[in-house]
XYZ file of C-alpha atoms in Angstrom:
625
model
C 58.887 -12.938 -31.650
C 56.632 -14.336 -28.740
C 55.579 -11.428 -27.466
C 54.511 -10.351 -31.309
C 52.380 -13.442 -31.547
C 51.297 -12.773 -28.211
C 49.787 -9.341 -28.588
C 48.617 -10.384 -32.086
C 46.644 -12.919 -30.716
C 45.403 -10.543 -27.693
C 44.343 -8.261 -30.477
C 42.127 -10.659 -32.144
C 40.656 -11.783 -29.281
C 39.652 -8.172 -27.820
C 38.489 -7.999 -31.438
C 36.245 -10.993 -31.019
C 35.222 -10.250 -27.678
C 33.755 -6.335 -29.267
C 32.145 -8.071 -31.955
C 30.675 -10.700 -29.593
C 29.510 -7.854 -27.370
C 28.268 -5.586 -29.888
C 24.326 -4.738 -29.667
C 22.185 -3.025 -31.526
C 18.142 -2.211 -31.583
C 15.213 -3.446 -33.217
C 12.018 -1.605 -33.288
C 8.184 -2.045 -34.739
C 4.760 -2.997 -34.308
C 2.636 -6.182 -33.592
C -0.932 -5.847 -34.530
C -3.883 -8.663 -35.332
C -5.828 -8.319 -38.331
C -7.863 -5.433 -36.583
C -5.567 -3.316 -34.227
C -2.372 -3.022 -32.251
C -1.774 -5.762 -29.783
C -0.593 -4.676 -26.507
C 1.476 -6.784 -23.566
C 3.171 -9.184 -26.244
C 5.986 -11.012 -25.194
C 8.880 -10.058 -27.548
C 12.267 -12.497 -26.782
C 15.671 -12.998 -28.009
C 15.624 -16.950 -28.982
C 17.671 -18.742 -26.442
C 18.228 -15.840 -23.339
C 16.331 -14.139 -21.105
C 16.383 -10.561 -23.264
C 12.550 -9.746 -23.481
C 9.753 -6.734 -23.684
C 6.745 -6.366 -24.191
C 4.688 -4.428 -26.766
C 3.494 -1.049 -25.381
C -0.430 0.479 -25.866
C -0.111 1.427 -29.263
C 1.268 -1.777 -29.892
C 4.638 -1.016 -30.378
C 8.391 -2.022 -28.934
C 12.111 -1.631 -29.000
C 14.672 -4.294 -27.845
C 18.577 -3.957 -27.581
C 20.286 -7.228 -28.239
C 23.287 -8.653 -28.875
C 24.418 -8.144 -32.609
C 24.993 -11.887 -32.959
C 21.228 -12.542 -32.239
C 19.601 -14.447 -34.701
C 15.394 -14.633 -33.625
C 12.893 -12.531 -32.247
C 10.400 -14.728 -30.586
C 6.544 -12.417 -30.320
C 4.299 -14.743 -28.339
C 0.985 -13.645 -26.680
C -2.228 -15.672 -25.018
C -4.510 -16.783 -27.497
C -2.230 -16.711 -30.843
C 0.180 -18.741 -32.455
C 3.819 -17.680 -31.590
C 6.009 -16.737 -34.763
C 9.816 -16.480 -34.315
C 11.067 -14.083 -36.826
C 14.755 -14.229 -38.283
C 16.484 -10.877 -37.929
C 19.682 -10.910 -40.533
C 20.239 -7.216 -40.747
C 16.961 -5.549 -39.964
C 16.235 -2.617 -37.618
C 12.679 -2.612 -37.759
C 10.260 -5.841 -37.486
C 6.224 -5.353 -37.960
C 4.761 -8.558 -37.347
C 1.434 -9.623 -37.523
C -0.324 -12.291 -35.046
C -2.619 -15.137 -36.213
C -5.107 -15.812 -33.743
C -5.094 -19.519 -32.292
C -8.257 -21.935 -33.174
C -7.440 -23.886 -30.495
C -9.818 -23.792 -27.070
C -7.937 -22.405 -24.226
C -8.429 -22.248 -21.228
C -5.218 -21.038 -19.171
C -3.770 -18.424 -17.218
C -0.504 -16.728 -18.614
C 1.812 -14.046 -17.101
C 2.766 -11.759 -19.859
C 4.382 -8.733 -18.376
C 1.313 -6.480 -17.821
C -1.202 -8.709 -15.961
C -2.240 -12.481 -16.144
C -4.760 -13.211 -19.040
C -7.253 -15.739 -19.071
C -9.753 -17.833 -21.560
C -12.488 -20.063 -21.179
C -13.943 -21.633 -23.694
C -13.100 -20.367 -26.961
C -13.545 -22.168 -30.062
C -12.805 -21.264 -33.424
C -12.285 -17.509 -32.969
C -10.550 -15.218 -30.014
C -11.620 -12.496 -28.605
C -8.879 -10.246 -27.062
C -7.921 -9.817 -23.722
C -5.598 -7.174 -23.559
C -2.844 -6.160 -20.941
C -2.089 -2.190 -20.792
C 1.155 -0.648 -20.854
C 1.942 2.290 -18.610
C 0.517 5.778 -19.927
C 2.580 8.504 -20.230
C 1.319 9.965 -16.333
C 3.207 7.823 -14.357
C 0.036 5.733 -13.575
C -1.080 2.095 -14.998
C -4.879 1.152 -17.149
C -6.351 -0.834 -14.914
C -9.474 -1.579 -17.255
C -7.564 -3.740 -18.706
C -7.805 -6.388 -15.945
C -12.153 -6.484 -15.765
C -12.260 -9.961 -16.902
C -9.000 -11.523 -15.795
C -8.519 -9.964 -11.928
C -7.399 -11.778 -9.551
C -6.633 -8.915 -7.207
C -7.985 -9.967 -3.273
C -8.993 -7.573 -0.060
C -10.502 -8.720 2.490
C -14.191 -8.477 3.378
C -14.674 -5.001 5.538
C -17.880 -4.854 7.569
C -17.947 -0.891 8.678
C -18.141 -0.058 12.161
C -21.630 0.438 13.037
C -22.871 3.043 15.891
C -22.954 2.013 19.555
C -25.230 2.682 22.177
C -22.435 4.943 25.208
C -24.822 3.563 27.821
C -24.242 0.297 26.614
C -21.151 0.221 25.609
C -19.099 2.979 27.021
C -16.101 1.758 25.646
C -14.493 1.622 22.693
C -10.700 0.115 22.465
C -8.373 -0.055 18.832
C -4.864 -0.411 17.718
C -3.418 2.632 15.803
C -2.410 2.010 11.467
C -0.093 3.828 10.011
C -0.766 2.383 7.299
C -1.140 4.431 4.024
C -1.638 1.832 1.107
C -5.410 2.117 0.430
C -5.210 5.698 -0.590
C -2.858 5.095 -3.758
C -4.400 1.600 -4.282
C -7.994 3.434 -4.652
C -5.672 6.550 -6.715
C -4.725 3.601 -9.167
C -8.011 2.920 -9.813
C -9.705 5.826 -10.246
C -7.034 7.386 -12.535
C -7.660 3.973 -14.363
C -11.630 4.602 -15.311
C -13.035 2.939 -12.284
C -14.304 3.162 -8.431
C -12.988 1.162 -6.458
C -14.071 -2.214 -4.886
C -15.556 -1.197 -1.787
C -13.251 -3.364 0.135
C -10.126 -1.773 -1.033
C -11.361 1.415 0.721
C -9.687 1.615 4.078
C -11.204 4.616 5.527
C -8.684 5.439 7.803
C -6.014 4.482 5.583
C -6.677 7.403 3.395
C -6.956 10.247 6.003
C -3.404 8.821 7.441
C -1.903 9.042 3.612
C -1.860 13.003 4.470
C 0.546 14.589 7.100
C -1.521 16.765 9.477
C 0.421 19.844 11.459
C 0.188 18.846 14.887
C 2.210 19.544 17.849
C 5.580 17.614 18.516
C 5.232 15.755 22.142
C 7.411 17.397 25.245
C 9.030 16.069 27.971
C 10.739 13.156 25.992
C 7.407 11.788 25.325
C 7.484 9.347 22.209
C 3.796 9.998 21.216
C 1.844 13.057 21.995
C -2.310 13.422 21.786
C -4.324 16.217 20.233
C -8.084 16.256 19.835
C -10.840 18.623 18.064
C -14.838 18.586 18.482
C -17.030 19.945 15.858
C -20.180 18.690 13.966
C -20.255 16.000 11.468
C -20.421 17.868 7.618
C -22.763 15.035 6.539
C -24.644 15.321 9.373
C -25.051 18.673 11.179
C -26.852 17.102 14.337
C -23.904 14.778 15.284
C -20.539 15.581 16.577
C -17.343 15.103 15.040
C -14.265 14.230 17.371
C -10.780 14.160 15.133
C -7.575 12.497 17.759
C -4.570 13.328 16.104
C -1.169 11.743 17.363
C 2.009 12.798 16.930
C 5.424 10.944 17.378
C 8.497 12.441 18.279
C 10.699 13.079 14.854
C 14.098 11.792 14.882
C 16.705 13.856 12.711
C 18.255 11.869 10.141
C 21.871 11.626 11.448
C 20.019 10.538 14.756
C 18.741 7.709 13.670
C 20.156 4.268 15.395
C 21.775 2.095 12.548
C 20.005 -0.192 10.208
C 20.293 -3.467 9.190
C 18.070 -4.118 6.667
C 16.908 -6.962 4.585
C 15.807 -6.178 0.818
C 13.139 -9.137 0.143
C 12.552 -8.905 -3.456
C 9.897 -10.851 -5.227
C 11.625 -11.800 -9.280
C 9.131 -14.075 -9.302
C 7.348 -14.139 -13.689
C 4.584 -11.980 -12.385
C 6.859 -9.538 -11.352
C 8.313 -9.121 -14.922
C 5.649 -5.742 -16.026
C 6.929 -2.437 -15.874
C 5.021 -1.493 -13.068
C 6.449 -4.082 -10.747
C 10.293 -5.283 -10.766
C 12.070 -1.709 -12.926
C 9.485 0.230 -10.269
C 10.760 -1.956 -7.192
C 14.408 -1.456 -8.570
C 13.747 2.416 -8.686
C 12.507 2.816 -5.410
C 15.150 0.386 -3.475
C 17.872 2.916 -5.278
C 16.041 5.726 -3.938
C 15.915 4.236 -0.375
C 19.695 2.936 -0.900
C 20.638 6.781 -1.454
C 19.519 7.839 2.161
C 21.672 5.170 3.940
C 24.803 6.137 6.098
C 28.096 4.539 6.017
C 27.053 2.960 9.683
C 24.281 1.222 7.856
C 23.766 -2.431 6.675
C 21.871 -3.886 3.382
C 21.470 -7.532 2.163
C 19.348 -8.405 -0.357
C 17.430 -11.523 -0.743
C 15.119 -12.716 -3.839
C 12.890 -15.401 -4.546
C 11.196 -16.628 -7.443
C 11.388 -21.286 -8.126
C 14.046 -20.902 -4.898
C 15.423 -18.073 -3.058
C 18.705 -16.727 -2.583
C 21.178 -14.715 -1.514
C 22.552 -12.222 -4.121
C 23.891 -9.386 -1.702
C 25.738 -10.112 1.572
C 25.721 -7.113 4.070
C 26.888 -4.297 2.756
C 28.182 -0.948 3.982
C 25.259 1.908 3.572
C 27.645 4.344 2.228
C 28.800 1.606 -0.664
C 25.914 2.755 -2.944
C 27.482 1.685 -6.478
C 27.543 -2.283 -5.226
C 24.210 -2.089 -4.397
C 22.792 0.121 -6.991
C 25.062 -2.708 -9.218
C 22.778 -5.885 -7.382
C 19.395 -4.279 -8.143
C 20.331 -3.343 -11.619
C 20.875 -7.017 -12.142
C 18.152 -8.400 -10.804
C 15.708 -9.914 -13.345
C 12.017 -11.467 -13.039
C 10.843 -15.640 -13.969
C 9.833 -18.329 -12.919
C 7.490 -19.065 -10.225
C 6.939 -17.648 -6.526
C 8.587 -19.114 -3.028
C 7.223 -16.635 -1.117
C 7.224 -18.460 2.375
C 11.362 -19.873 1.563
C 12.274 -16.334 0.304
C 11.023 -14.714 3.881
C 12.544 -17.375 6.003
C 16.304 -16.732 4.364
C 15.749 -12.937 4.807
C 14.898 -12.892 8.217
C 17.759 -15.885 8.939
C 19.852 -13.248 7.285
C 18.899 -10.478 9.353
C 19.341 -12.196 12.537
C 22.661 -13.135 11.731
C 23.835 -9.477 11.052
C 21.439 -8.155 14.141
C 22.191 -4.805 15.181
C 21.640 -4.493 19.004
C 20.381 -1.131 19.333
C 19.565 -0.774 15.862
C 16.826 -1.040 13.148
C 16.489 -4.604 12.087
C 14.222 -4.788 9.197
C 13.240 -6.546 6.469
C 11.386 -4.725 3.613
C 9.354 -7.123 1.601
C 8.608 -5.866 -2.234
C 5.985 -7.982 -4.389
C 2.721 -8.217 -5.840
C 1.731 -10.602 -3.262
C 1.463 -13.513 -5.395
C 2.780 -16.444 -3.152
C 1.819 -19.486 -5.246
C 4.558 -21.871 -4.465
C 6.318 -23.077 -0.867
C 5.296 -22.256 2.488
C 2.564 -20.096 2.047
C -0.550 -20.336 3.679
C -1.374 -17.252 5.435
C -1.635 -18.985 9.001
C 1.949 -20.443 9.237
C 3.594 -16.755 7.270
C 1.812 -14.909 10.454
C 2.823 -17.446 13.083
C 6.599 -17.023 11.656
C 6.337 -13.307 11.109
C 5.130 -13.001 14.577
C 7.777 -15.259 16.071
C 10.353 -13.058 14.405
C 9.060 -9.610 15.629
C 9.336 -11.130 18.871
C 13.356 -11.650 18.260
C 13.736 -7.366 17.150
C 13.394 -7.797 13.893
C 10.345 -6.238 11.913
C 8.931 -6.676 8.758
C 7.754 -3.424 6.137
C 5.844 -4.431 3.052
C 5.778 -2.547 -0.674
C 3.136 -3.436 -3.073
C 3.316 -2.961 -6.447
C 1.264 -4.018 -9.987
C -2.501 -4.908 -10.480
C -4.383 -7.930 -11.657
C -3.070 -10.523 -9.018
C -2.383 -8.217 -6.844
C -2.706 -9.405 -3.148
C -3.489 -6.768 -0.578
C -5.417 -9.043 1.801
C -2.244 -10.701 2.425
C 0.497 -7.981 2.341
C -1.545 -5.983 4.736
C -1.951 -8.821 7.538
C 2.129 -9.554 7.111
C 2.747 -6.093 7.592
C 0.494 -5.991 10.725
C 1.893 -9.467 12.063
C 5.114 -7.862 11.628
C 5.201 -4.397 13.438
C 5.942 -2.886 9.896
C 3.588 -0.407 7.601
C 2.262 -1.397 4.219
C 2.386 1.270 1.456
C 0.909 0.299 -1.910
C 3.460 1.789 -4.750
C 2.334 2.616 -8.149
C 4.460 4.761 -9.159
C 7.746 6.749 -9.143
C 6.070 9.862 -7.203
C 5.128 7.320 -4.909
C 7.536 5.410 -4.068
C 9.612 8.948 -3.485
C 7.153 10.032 -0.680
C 7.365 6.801 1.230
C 11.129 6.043 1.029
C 12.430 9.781 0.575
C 10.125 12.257 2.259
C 8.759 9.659 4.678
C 11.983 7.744 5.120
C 12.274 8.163 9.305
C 8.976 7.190 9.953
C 8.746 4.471 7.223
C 11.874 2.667 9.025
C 12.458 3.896 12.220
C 9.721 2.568 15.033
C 9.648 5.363 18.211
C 6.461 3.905 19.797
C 5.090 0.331 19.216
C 1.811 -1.441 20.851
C 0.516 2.010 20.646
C -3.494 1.365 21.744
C -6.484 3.956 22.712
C -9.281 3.484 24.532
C -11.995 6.056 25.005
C -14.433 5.614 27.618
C -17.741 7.781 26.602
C -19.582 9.510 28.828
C -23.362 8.320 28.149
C -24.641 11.634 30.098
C -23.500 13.564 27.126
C -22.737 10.712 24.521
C -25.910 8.808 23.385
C -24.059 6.988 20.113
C -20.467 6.905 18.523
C -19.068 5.691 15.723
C -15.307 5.124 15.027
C -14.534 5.543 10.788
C -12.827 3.028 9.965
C -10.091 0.670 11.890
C -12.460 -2.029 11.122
C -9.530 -4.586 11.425
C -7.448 -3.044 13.993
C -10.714 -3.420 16.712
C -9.371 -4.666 20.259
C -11.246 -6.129 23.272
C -11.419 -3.519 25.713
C -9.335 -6.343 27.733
C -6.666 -6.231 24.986
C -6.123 -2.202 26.615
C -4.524 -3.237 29.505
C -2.498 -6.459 28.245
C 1.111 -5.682 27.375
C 1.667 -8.951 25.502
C -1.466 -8.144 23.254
C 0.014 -6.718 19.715
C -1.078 -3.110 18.405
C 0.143 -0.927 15.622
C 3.613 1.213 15.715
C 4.230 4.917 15.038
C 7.742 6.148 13.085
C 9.669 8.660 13.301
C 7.617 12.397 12.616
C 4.640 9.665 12.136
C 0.948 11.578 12.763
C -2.166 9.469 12.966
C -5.976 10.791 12.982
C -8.876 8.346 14.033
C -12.329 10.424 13.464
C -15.659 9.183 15.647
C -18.994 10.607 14.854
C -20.501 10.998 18.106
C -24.671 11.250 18.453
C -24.866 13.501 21.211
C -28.308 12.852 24.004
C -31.617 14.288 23.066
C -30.904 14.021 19.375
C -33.123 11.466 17.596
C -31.525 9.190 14.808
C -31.816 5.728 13.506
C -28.689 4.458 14.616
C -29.081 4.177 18.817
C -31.617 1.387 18.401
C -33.585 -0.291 20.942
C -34.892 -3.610 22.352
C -37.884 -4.924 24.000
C -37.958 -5.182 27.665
C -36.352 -7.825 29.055
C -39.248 -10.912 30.662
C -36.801 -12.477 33.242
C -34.677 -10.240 34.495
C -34.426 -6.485 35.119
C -31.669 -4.278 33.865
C -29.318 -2.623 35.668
C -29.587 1.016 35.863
C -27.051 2.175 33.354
C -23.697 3.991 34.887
C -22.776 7.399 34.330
C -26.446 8.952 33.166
C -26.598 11.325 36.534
C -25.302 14.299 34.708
C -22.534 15.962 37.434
C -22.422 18.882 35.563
C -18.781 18.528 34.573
C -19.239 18.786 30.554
C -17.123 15.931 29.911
C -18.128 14.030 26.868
C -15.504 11.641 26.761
C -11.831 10.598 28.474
C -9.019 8.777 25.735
C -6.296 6.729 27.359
C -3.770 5.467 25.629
C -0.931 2.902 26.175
C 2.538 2.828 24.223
C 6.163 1.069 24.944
C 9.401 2.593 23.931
C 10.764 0.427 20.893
C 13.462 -1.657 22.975
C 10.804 -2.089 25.933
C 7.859 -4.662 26.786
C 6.170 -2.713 29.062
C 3.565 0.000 28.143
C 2.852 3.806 30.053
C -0.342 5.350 30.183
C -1.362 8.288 28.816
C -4.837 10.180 28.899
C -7.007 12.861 27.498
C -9.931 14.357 28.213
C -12.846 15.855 25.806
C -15.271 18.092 26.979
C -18.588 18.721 25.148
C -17.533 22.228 23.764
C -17.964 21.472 20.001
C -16.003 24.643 17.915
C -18.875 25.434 14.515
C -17.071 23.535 11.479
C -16.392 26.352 9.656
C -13.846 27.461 12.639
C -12.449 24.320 12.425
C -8.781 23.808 11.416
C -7.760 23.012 7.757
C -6.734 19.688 8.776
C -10.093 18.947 10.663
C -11.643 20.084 7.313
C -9.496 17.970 4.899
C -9.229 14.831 6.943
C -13.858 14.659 7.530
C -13.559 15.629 3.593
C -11.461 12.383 3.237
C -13.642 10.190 5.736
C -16.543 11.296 3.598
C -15.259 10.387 0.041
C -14.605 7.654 1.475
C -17.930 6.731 2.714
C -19.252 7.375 -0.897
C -16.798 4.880 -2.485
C -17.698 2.280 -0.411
C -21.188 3.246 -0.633
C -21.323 3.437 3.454
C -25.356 2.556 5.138
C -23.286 5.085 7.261
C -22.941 8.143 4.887
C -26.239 9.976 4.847
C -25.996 13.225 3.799
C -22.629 12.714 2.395
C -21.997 14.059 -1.219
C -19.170 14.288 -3.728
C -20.101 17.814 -4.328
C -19.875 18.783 -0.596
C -16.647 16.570 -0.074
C -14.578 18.324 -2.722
C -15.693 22.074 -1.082
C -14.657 20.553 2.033
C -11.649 19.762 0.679
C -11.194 22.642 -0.705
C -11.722 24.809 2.352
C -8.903 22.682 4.059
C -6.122 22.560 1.211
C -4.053 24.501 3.462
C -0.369 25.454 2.154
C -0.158 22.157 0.517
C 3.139 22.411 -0.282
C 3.569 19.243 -1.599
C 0.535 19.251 -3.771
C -1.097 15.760 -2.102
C -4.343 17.573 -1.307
C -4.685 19.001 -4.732
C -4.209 15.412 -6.199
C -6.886 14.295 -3.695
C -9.464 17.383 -4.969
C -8.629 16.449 -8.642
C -9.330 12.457 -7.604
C -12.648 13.285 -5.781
C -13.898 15.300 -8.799
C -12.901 12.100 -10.874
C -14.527 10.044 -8.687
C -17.860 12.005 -9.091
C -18.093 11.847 -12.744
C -16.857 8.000 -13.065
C -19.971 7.716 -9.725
C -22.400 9.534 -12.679
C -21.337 7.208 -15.717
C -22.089 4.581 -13.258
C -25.533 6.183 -11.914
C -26.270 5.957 -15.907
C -25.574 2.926 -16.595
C -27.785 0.946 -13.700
C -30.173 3.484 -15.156
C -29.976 1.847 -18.449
């Protein structure tokens, strides 16, 4: 008789427990009294169950069947909480607030702002994600708080001068789908979001693999400049050594996920969890992964975990949920305590950082996060940053912690994305060959009167910083290529860029070095340095460049597609540096050096230049006006 009552009462409790845990979905529309209202909050009174409305206005919500409010709230109107009883579909209708506001509120899609409004609201609307894969950013003109830092180009240097010119290599590729977001939005670009040599490095270029063990080998071509048929064009193309998969040392690696509020928009915490699974399914059994978050505090919510043990990991990034505010600075301390404590002697000790950059809260000024990212690099363990979202996005810092901590930035903004950097990229993403890796290319002023380096403008070194070992430069991956393009004004050609000064009155100046022509034809000699990944001391490579310039049209496809590049990106940022540069003349560059393209990048890049060129016309038009 017991065990009847016993499995009676099991029986009405599974029964409970079903009904408890039923759900069901609710649907509709919130408009104003003139359109749809995108980016409202939509909750489930009392949890953390939310959405937000989509473009057209419109959402859907699974909840619990015992749910009793809907709660729509959005800047600048009165919240309404709306009973749901038995309904399936809820329209609601917000009332815009008299009040005068003047506040900043994360709703999902972006942070909105008003100032000073009285009596009536005008709307500020957040965008959903279109149906491309890509995310409105017009929707942010009056409420961005998106930072880059200031870029003053490299201007052109007298060889006679200064006959040296000394930089750290980037890898980095995040400009090039930061400046894709915003085009495919409706807009160019801020200039300093442009990071010239960013975007020629976001293409792979089909160079030579290095011999003889070499980590890093060096490839150069000469032509003339397309926007400027009198100057030279010098392309250095490095290659690193490419690592086969099963090769590849063991990894210990830190997930650093940002759940802070502003994190909560589709195109930030469900894109982050997409692209950790996609990096989680390339892991080996010999592999480690922890996961650390941060929002008000940060914590632990994966210990180390076996590579090959994908379903417990996939199951701690499905949970993961965005609110609250940001402890950046506590949230990279605990990772990189973590890290050290499962440090993998040999191995690839990383911490990948994913976040909007919003550190508002904690330890976060950007002098003590570089000191301690520095410190830590120091003790083998690097530091990779993924960006994601818009409006307070924060690429001035992600980029410098990425730099301070021998990792590469990529900028993700969408799924495609996030596949080529942790899929098809995955060795050279994680997996350092060469780090400290510097040039330095002495020119030869009896052939060289001016050069000009595109871009690097914050990866310039002293030409003392060439020869120090303990001075920090950038790192190459696995199968990692990197182009740096000069434009070189060869002697006897005038121009407006050599320059000149006035005698000097107390002193006379040296006769300048190197202007006896010997005859050799050398224009130039590149040296660079590099260590091995486990060493502190650097070996010296070199190169030399003779002045045998090949016409363009001879030229490679990749010398072609990476000067189309350079110029495009002269013309976003408007360059005092871009003379006869053209969109027209770009995209037929481009178009001559599309190559195989297997992978369609270079097409995207043709279809983004000819975008460019009409949103440069509607602008062009409008100054007119």
């Amino acid at each position: 008789m017991k065990h009847i009552v016993f499995i009676a009462l099991m029986l009405i409790g599974l029964t409970g427990y079903s009904q408890v845990n039923k759900t069901r979905t609710i649907s509709g529309t919130v408009n104003d009294e003139k359109s749809a209202l995108p980016g409202v909050s939509v909750t489930v009174e009392g949890t953390r169950v939310r959405t937000q409305t989509n473009a057209q206005g419109h959402y859907t919500i699974n909840l619990s069947d015992t749910s009793k409010r809907l709660v729509f709230s959005f800047v600048g109107y009165k919240t309404q909480t709306i009973r749901i009883g038995k309904k399936t579909v809820i329209n609601v209708k917000l009332e815009a607030s008299s009040n005068v506001l003047s506040e900043v509120v994360v709703v999902g899609y972006g942070a909105q702002k008003r100032v000073s409004i009285t009596g009536s609201v005008s709307t500020v609307r957040a965008s959903a994600p279109n149906t491309v894969g890509y995310y409105d950013n017009k929707a942010y003109d009056h409420i961005n708080t998106e930072s880059y830092k200031g870029i003053t180009e490299n201007g052109f240097h007298v060889a006679s001068n200064n006959p040296l010119s000394t930089f750290s290599v980037d890898v980095d590729a995040a400009s090039y789908s930061n400046v894709r977001r915003f085009i495919n939005g409706g807009q160019i670009p801020p200039a300093d979001a442009v990071r010239i040599e960013e975007m020629i490095n976001y293409f792979s270029y089909n160079l030579p693999c290095p011999t003889n063990n070499d980590p890093v080998a060096i490839h150069t071509e000469l032509t003339s400049a397309p926007w400027n048929t009198n100057h030279r064009l010098l392309r250095i193309g490095l290659k690193a050594r490419t690592i086969p998969t099963e090769n590849l040392p063991a990894s210990n690696l830190v997930f650093l996920i940002d759940v802070s509020g502003s994190m909560s928009a589709e195109n930030k915490l469900p894109l982050v969890k997409s692209s950790m699974k996609m990096l989680v399914n390339q892991l080996r059994a010999k592999d480690k992964v922890s996961i650390v978050v941060y929002a008000g505090a940060a914590g632990i919510v994966l210990q180390p975990t076996a590579g090959d043990k994908k379903a417990t990991i996939n199951n701690a990034i499905d949970n993961l949920e965005a609110g609250g505010s940001t402890a950046g600075g506590e949230g990279i301390k605990l990772a990189y305590k973590v890290a050290h404590e499962n440090l993998m002697k040999d191995g690839n000790n990383r911490v990948i950082l994913a976040t909007d950059g919003d550190f508002n809260v904690g330890a976060s000024s950007d002098d003590d996060m570089e000191k301690l990212i520095a410190k830590q690099r120091e003790g083998g363990v690097f530091l990779s940053v993924l960006g994601y979202g818009m409006g307070n996005y924060k690429d001035s810092k992600m980029e410098t912690l990425a730099d301070k901590g021998n990792g590469n930035y990529a900028y993700i903004d969408n799924i495609t994305e996030a596949r080529k950097t942790l899929v098809s990229e995955f060795g050279g993403t994680l997996f350092t060959v060469a780090k400290d890796v510097k040039l330095q290319l002495e020119f030869n002023p009896a052939k060289v009167q001016a050069y000009r380096l595109i871009g690097y403008e914050n990866r310039m070194l002293n030409k003392e910083d060439f020869n120090n070992d303990k001075k920090d430069a950038g790192d190459m991956g696995s199968g990692h290529t990197v182009t740096a393009l000069y434009e070189i004004v060869p002697v006897g050609v005038k121009d407006d860029y050599s320059g000149s000064v006035d005698p000097l009155k107390y002193q006379k100046p040296a006769a300048p070095k190197g202007m006896i022509n010997t005859g050799s034809g050398e224009m130039l000699t590149i040296k660079f340095r590099y260590k091995q990944p486990n060493s502190g001391k650097s070996a010296l490579s070199q190169a030399v460049v003779n002045d045998v310039p090949v016409d363009f049209a001879k030229t490679s496809v990749d010398m072609k597609f990476a000067s189309a590049v350079a110029e495009f990106g002269m013309l976003l940022r408007d360059s005092p540096y871009k003379q006869q540069a053209s969109y027209a003349h770009a995209i037929k560059t481009a178009r001559a050096g599309k190559g195989n393209d297997d992978e369609g990048y270079r097409a995207e890049f043709i279809k983004l230049a000819e975008s460019a060129r009409l949103l440069a016309k509607e602008e062009q038009v409008a100054d007119a006006k």
